[in-house]
Short mmCIF file of C-alpha atoms and ligand atoms in Angstrom, two decimals:
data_model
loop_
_atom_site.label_atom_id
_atom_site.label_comp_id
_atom_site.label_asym_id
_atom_site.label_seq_id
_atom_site.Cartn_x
_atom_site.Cartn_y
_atom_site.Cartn_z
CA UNK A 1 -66.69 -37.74 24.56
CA UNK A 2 -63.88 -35.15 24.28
CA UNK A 3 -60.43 -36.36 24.03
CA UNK A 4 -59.06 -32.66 24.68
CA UNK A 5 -58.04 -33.11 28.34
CA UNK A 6 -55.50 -36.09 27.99
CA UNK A 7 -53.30 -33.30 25.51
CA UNK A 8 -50.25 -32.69 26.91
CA UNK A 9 -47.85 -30.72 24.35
CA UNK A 10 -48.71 -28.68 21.48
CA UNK A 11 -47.96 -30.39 18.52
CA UNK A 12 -45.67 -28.39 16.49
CA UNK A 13 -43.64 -27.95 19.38
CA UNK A 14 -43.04 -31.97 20.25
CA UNK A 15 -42.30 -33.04 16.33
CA UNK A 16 -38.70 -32.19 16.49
CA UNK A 17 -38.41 -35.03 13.97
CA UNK A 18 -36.09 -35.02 10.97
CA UNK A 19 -38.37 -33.00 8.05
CA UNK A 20 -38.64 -33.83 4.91
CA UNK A 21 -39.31 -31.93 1.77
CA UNK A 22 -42.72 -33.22 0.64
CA UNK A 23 -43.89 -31.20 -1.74
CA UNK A 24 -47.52 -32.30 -2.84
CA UNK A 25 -49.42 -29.87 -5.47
CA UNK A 26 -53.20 -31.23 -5.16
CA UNK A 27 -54.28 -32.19 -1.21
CA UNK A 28 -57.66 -33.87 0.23
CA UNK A 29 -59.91 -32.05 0.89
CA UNK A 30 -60.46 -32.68 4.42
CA UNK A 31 -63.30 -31.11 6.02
CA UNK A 32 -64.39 -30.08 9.41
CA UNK A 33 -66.57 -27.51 11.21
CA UNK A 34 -69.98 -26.79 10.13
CA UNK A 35 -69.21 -27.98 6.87
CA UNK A 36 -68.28 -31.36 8.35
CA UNK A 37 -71.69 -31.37 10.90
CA UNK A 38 -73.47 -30.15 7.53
CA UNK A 39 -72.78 -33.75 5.95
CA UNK A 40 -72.62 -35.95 8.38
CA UNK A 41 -75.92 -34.57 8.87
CA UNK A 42 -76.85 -35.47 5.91
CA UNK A 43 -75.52 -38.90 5.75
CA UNK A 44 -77.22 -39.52 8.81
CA UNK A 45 -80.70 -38.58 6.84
CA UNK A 46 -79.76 -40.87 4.50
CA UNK A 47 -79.00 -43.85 6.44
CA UNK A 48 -82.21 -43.20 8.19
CA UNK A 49 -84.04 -43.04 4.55
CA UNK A 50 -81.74 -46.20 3.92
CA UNK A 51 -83.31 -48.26 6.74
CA UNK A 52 -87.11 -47.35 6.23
CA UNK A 53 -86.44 -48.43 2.63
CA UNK A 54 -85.40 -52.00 3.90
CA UNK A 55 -88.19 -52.24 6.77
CA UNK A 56 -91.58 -51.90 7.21
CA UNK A 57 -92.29 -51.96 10.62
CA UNK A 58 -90.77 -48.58 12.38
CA UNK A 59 -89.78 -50.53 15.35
CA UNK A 60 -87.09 -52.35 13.06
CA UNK A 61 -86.06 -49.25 11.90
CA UNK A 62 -85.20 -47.63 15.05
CA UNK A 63 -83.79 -50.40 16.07
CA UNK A 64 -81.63 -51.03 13.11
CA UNK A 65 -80.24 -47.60 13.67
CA UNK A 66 -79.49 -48.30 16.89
CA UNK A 67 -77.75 -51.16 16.20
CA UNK A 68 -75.73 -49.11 13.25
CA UNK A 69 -75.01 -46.77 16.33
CA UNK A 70 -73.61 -49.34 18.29
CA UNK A 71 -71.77 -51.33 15.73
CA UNK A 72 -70.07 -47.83 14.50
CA UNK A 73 -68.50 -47.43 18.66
CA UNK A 74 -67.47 -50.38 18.43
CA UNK A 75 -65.23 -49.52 15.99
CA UNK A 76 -63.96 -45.62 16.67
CA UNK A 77 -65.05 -45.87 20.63
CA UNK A 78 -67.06 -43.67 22.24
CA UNK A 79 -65.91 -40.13 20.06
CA UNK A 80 -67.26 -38.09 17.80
CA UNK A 81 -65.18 -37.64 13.90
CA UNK A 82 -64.73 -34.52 13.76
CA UNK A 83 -63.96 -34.56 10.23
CA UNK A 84 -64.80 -36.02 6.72
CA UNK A 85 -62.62 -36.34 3.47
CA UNK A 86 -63.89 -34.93 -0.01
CA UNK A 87 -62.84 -37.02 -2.88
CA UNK A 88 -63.91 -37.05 -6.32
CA UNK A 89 -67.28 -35.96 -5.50
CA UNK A 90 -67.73 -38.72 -2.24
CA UNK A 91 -67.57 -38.35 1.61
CA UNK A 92 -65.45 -40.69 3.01
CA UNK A 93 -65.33 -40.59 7.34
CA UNK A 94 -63.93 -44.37 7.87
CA UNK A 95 -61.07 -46.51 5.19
CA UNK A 96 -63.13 -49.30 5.07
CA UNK A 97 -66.40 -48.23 4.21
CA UNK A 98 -67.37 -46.96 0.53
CA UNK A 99 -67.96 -42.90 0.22
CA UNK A 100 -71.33 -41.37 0.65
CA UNK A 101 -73.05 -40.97 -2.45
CA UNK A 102 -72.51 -43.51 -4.06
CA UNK A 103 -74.12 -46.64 -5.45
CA UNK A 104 -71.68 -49.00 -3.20
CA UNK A 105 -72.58 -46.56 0.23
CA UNK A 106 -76.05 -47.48 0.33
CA UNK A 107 -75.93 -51.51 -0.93
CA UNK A 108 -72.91 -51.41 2.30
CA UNK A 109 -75.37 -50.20 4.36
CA UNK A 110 -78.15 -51.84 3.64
CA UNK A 111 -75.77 -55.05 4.41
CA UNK A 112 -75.49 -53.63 8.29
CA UNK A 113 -78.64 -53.79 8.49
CA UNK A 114 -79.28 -56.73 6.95
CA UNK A 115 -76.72 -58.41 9.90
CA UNK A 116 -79.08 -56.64 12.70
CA UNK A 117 -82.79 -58.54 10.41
CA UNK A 118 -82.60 -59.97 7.13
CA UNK A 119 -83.68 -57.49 4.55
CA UNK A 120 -85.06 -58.54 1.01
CA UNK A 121 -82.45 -55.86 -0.44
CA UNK A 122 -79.61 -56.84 -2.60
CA UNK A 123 -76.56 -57.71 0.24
CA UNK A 124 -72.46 -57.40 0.73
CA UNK A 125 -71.40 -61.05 2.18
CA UNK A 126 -68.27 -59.59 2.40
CA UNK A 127 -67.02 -55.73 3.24
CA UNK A 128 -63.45 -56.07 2.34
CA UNK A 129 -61.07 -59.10 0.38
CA UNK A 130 -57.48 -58.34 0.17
CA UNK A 131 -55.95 -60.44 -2.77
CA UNK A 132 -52.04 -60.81 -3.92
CA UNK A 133 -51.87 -60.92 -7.29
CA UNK A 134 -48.27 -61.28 -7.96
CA UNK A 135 -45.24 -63.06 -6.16
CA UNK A 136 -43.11 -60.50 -8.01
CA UNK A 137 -41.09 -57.91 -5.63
CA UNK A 138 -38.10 -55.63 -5.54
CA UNK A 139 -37.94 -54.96 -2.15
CA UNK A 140 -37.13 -56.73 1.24
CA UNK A 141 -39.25 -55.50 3.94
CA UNK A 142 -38.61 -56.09 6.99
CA UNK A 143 -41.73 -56.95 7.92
CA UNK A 144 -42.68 -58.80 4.57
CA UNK A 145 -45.70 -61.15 5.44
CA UNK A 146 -45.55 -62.95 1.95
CA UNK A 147 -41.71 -63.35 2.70
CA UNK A 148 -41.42 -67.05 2.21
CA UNK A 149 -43.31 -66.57 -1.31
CA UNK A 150 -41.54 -63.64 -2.69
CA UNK A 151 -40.11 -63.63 -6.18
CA UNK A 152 -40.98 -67.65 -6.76
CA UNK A 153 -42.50 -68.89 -9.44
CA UNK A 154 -46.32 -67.44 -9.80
CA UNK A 155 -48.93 -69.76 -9.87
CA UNK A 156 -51.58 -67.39 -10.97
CA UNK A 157 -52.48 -66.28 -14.60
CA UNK A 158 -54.69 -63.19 -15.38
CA UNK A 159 -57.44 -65.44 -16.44
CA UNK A 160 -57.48 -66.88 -13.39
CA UNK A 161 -57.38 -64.05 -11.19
CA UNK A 162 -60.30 -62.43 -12.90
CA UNK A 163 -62.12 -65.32 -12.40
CA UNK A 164 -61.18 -65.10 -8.79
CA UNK A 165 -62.46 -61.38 -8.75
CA UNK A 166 -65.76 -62.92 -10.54
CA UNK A 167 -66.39 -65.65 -8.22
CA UNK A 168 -65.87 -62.64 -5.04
CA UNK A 169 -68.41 -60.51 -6.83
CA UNK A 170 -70.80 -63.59 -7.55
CA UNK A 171 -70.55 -63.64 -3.30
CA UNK A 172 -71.15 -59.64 -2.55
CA UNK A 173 -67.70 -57.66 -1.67
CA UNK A 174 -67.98 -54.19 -1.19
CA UNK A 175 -63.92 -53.62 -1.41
CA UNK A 176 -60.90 -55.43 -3.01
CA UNK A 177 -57.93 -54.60 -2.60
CA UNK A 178 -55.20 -55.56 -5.03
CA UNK A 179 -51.50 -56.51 -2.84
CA UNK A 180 -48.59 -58.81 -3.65
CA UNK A 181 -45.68 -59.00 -3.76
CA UNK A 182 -45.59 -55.49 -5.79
CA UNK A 183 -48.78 -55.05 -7.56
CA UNK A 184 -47.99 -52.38 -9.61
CA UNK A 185 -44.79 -54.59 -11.58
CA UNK A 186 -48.18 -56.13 -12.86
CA UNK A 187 -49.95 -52.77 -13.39
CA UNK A 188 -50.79 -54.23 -16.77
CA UNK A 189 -52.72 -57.51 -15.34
CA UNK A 190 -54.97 -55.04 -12.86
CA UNK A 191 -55.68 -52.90 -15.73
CA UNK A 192 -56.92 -56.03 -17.31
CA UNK A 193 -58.48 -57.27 -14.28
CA UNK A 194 -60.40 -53.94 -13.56
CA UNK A 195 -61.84 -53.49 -16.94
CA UNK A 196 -63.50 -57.14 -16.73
CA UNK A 197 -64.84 -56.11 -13.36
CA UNK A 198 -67.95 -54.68 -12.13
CA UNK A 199 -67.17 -51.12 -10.46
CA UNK A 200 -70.48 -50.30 -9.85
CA UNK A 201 -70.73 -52.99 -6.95
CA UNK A 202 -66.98 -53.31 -5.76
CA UNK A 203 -64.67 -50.30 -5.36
CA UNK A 204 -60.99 -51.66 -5.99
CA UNK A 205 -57.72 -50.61 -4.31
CA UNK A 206 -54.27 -51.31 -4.61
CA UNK A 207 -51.82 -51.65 -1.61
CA UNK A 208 -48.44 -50.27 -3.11
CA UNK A 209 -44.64 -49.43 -1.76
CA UNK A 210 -44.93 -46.56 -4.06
CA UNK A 211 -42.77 -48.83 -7.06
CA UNK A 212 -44.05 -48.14 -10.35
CA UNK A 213 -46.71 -45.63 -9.27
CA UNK A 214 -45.93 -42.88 -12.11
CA UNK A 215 -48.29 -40.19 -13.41
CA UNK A 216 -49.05 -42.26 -16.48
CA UNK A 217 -49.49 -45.29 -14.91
CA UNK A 218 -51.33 -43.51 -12.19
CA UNK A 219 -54.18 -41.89 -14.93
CA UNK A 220 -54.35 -45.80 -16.68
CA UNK A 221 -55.93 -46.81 -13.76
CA UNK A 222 -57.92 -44.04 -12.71
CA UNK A 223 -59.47 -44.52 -16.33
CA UNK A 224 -59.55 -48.46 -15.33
CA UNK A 225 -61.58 -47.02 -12.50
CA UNK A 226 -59.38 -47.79 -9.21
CA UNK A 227 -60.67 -46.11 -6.31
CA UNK A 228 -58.09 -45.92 -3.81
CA UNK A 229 -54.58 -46.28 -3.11
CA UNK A 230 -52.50 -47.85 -0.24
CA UNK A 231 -48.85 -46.32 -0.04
CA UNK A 232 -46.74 -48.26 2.35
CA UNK A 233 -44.75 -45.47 3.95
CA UNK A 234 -42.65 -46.72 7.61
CA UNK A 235 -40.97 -43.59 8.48
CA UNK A 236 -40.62 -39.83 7.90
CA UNK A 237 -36.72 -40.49 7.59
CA UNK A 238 -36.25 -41.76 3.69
CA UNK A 239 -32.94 -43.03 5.46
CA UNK A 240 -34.76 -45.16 7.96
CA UNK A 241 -37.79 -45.70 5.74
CA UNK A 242 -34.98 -47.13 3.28
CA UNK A 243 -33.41 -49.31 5.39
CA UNK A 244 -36.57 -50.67 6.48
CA UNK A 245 -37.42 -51.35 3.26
CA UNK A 246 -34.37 -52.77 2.08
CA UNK A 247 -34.22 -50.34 -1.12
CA UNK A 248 -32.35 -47.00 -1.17
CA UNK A 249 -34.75 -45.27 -3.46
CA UNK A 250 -38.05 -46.63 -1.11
CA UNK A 251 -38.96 -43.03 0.39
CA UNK A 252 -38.64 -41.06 -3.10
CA UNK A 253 -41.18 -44.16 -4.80
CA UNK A 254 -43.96 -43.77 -1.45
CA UNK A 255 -43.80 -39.85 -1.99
CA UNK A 256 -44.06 -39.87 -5.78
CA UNK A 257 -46.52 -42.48 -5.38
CA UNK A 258 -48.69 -40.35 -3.34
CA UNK A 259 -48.90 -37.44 -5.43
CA UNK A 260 -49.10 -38.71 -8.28
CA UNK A 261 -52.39 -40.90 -6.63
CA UNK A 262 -53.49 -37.33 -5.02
CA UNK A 263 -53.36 -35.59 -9.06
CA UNK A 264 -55.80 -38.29 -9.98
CA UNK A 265 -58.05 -37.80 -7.03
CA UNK A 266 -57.70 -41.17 -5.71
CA UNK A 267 -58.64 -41.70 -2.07
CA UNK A 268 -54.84 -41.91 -0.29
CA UNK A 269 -53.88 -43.76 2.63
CA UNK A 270 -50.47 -43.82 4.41
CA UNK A 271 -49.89 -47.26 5.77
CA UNK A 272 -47.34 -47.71 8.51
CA UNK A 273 -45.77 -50.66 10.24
CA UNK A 274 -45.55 -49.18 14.02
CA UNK A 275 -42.29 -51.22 15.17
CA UNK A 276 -40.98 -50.91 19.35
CA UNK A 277 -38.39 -48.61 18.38
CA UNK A 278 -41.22 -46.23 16.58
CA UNK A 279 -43.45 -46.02 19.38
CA UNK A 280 -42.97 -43.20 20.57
CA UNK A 281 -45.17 -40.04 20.98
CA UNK A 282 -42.43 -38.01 19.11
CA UNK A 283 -42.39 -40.09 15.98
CA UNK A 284 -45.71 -41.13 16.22
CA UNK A 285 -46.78 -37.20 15.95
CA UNK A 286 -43.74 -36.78 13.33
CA UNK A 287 -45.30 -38.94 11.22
CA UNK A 288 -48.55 -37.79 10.96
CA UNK A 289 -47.24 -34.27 10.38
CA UNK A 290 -45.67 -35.67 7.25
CA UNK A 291 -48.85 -37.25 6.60
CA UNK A 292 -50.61 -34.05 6.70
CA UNK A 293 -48.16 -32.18 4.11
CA UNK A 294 -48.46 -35.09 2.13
CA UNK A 295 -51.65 -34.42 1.66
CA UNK A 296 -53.12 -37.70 2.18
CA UNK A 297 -56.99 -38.42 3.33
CA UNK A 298 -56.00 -41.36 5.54
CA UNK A 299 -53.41 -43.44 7.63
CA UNK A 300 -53.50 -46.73 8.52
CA UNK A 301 -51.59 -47.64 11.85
CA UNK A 302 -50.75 -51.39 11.90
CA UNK A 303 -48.90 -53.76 14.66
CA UNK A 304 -45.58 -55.39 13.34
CA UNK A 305 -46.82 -59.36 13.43
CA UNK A 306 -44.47 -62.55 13.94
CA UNK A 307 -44.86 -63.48 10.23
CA UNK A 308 -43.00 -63.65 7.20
CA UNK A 309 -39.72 -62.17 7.27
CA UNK A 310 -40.56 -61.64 10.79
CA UNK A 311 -41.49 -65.38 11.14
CA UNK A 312 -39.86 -66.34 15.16
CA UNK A 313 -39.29 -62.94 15.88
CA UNK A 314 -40.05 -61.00 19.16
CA UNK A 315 -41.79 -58.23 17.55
CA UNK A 316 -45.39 -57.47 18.93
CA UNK A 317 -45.97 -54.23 20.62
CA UNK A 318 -46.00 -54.78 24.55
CA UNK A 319 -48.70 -52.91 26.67
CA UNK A 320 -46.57 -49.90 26.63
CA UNK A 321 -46.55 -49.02 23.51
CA UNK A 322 -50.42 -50.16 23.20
CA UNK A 323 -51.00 -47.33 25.18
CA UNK A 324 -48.61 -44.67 23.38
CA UNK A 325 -50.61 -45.86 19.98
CA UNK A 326 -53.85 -45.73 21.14
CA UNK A 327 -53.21 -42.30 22.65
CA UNK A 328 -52.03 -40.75 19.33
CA UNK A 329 -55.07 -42.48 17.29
CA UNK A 330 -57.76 -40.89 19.78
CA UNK A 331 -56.26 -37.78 20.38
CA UNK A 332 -55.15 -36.87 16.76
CA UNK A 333 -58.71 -38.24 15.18
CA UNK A 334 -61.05 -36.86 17.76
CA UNK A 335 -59.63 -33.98 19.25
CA UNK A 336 -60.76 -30.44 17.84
CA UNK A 337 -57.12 -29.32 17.76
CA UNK A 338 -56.46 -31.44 14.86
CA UNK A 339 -58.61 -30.98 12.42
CA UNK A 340 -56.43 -30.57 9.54
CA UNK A 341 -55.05 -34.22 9.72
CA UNK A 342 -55.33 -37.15 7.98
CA UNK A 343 -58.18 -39.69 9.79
CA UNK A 344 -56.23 -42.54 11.32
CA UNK A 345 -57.74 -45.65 10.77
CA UNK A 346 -56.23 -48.64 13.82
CA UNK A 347 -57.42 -51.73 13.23
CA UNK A 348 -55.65 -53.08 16.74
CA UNK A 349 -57.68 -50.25 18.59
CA UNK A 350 -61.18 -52.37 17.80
CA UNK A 351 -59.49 -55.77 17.53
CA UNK A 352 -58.60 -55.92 20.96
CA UNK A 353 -61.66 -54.53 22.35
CA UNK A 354 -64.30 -56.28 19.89
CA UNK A 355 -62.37 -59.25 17.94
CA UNK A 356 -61.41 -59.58 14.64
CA UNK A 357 -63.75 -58.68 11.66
CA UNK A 358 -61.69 -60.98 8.86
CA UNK A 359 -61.53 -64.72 8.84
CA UNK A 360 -64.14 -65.11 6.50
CA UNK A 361 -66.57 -63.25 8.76
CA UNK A 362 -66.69 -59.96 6.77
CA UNK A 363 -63.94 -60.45 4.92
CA UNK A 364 -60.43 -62.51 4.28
CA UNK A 365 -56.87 -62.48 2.30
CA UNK A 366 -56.38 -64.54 -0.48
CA UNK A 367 -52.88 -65.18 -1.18
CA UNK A 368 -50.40 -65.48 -3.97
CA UNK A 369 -51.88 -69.40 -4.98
CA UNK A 370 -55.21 -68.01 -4.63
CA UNK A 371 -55.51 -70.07 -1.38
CA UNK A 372 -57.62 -68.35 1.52
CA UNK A 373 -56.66 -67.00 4.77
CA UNK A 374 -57.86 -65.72 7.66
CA UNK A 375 -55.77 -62.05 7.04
CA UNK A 376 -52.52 -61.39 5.12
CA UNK A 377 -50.93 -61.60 8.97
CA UNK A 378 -52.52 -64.55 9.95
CA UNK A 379 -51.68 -67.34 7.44
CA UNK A 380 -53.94 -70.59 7.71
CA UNK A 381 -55.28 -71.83 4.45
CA UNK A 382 -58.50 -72.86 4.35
CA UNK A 383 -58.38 -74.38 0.57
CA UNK A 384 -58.08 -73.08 -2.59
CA UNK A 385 -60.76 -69.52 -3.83
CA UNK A 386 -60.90 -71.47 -7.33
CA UNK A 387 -61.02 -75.42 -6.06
CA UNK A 388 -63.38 -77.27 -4.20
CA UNK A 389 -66.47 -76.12 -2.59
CA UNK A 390 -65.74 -72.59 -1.42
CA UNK A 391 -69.12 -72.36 1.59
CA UNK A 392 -66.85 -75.68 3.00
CA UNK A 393 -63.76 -73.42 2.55
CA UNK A 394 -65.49 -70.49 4.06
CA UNK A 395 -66.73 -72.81 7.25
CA UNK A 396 -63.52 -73.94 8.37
CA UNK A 397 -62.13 -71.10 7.72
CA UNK A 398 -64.44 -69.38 9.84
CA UNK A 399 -64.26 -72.22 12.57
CA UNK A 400 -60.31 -71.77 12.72
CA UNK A 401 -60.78 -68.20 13.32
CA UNK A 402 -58.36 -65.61 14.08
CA UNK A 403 -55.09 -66.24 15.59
CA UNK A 404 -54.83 -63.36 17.94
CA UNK A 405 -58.27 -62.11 18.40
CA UNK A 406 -61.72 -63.30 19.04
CA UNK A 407 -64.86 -63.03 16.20
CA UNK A 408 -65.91 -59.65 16.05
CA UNK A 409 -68.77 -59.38 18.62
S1 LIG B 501 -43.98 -56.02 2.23
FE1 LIG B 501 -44.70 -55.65 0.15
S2 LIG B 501 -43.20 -54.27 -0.73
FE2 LIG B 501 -42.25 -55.18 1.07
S3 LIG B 501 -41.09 -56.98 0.32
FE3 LIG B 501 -43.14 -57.69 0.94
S4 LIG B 501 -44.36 -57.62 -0.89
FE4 LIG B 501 -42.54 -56.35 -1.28
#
């Protein structure tokens, strides 16, 4: 389906938006045309070699590929991606899958299918854990969802966190993602944790504000084999970015932070808190021009929740701006006009159509005590990742479900 007719202004001429001067030296490679039919032509071929490896029968092949077709609209709607991002030697078309050619592409895969008729394969349980590994912070984010456990006393040693990365590989996750508090004050514990971990079956990512993210410390953990990096950007004013922040230097950190990640070919992704006030088409479009001199292969659009250091707060998105959102995401992912931009990745955009794919279902947040939750926005512990018996943990986990959105269907 073409998104083409629901344009209504050429984009250079709406961004009337403050610039900045982002200067970035390497870029993603992002590809489109041909080239981008070429490999996703290719990827197709090998999911297709993917699924006759796990069945016999060619019935359950075609109809495991059907169900991969399905299960993929439900997640990017009825379009088709124009566009795939090159880095280090990978394809990457969605955030939260791993990149084509690799090891981690085709055990993720094979775990699809494996949901659509058991396989006797090697399975993911989980596609994606996001785990705080440090109460430690020098900001004060307006929309901080570890807010009441900022800057206390951490609970958490090194030890224990790798054995909380060991225990979520014993289980099958395809993607961790290291958040806090600031992860990268503890840049030395992740180094630690990564070189005890197995790489081969998880690819690791951190979720920074740009703090901390220098070129040195940047190659330590490209060496420690990181994947991909998270920089928490809010605005393409550094004024307004600051103040939402709570840190005059917030902007400069996100922008170093990226290119310094982009100089190490990591896989980038922009992650923005869309707020009332920034839902407009104007800033929405502003932004992702930014995005695109940045540099960066992704952006990740998130909804402001009524948690943390938003805790009571009448902050959700109304219809509205829903619709201004959801506009930008489809037209500025799927549209031919835009092929030179980041791919957006909005979570809300399946959620509310499909449910929610967290809660222990494919995957979950542990927090700061190691305790596990539904998502980092929706805070219900269901015990303790190194205490008790983690499949009763996982159940009622799974049985309290998601706050604002029903199991993924
Ligand atoms: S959102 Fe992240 S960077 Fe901001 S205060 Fe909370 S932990 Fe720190």
């Amino acid at each position: 389906m073409q998104t083409d007719h629901v344009l209504r202004v050429p984009l250079r001429e709406e961004a009337t938006f403050k610039k900045t001067t982002i200067k970035t030296i390497t870029r993603t490679n992002i590809i489109s045309g041909w080239r981008n039919d070429y490999i996703n032509l290719r990827i197709i071929f090998s999911i297709i070699k993917i699924a006759r490896e796990c069945y016999k029968d060619p019935v359950d092949v075609l109809s495991g590929l059907k169900y991969l077709i399905i299960l993929r609209k439900k997640f990017v709607g009825d379009f088709k991606l124009r566009k795939t991002v090159q880095v280090d030697g990978k394809y990457y078309r969605y955030l939260y899958g791993p990149g084509w050619r690799s090891n981690t592409f085709k055990k993720f895969m094979i775990s699809q299918l494996n949901d659509f008729k058991p396989v006797k394969q090697d399975t993911y349980r989980f596609n994606n854990v996001i785990m705080a590994i440090t109460k430690k912070c020098s900001l004060q984010c307006d929309h901080c969802f570890e807010w009441d456990s900022l800057n206390k006393k951490e609970n958490l040693s090194t030890a224990k966190l790798i054995e909380i990365v060991q225990k979520l590989q014993g289980q099958g996750v395809s993607e961790i993602q290291f958040s806090g508090g600031e992860p990268m004050l503890k840049v030395e514990r992740i180094i630690e944790i990564l070189n005890s971990a197995n790489k081969k079956e998880t690819t690791f990512w951190i979720d920074t504000s740009g703090f901390k993210f220098t070129e040195d410390n940047a190659r330590r953990l490209k060496e420690a084999g990181l994947t991909g990096v998270f920089v928490s950007l809010d605005h393409f004013d550094p004024e307004l970015h600051n103040k939402f922040r709570g840190f005059k230097d917030a902007f400069s950190w996100a922008e170093t932070a990226v290119r310094n990640a982009l100089e190490q070919d990591f896989v980038v992704s922009l992650s923005i808190c869309i707020t009332r006030e920034f839902a407009t088409r104007e800033n929405l479009i502003g932004y992702m021009e930014m995005a695109r001199e940045m540099g960066v292969a992704f952006v990740q659009f998130l909804e402001p929740k009524a948690v943390g250091h938003f805790a009571g707060k009448d902050v959700l998105l109304h219809p509205e701006h829903l619709e201004i959102v959801e506009e930008i995401y489809t037209e500025l992912n799927f549209s031919s006009k835009y092929l030179s931009y980041p791919i957006i990745t909005y979570h809300g955009y399946y959620q509310r159509r499909h449910g929610c794919f967290s809660g222990g279902y494919k995957g979950f947040y542990i927090d700061t005590d190691g305790d596990i939750n539904p998502c980092p926005f929706c805070q219900k512990k269901s015990g303790n990742l190194l205490d008790g018996d983690l499949e009763a943990n996982l159940r009622s986990l799974k049985n309290a479900g998601c706050i604002d959105y029903t199991r993924f269907s």
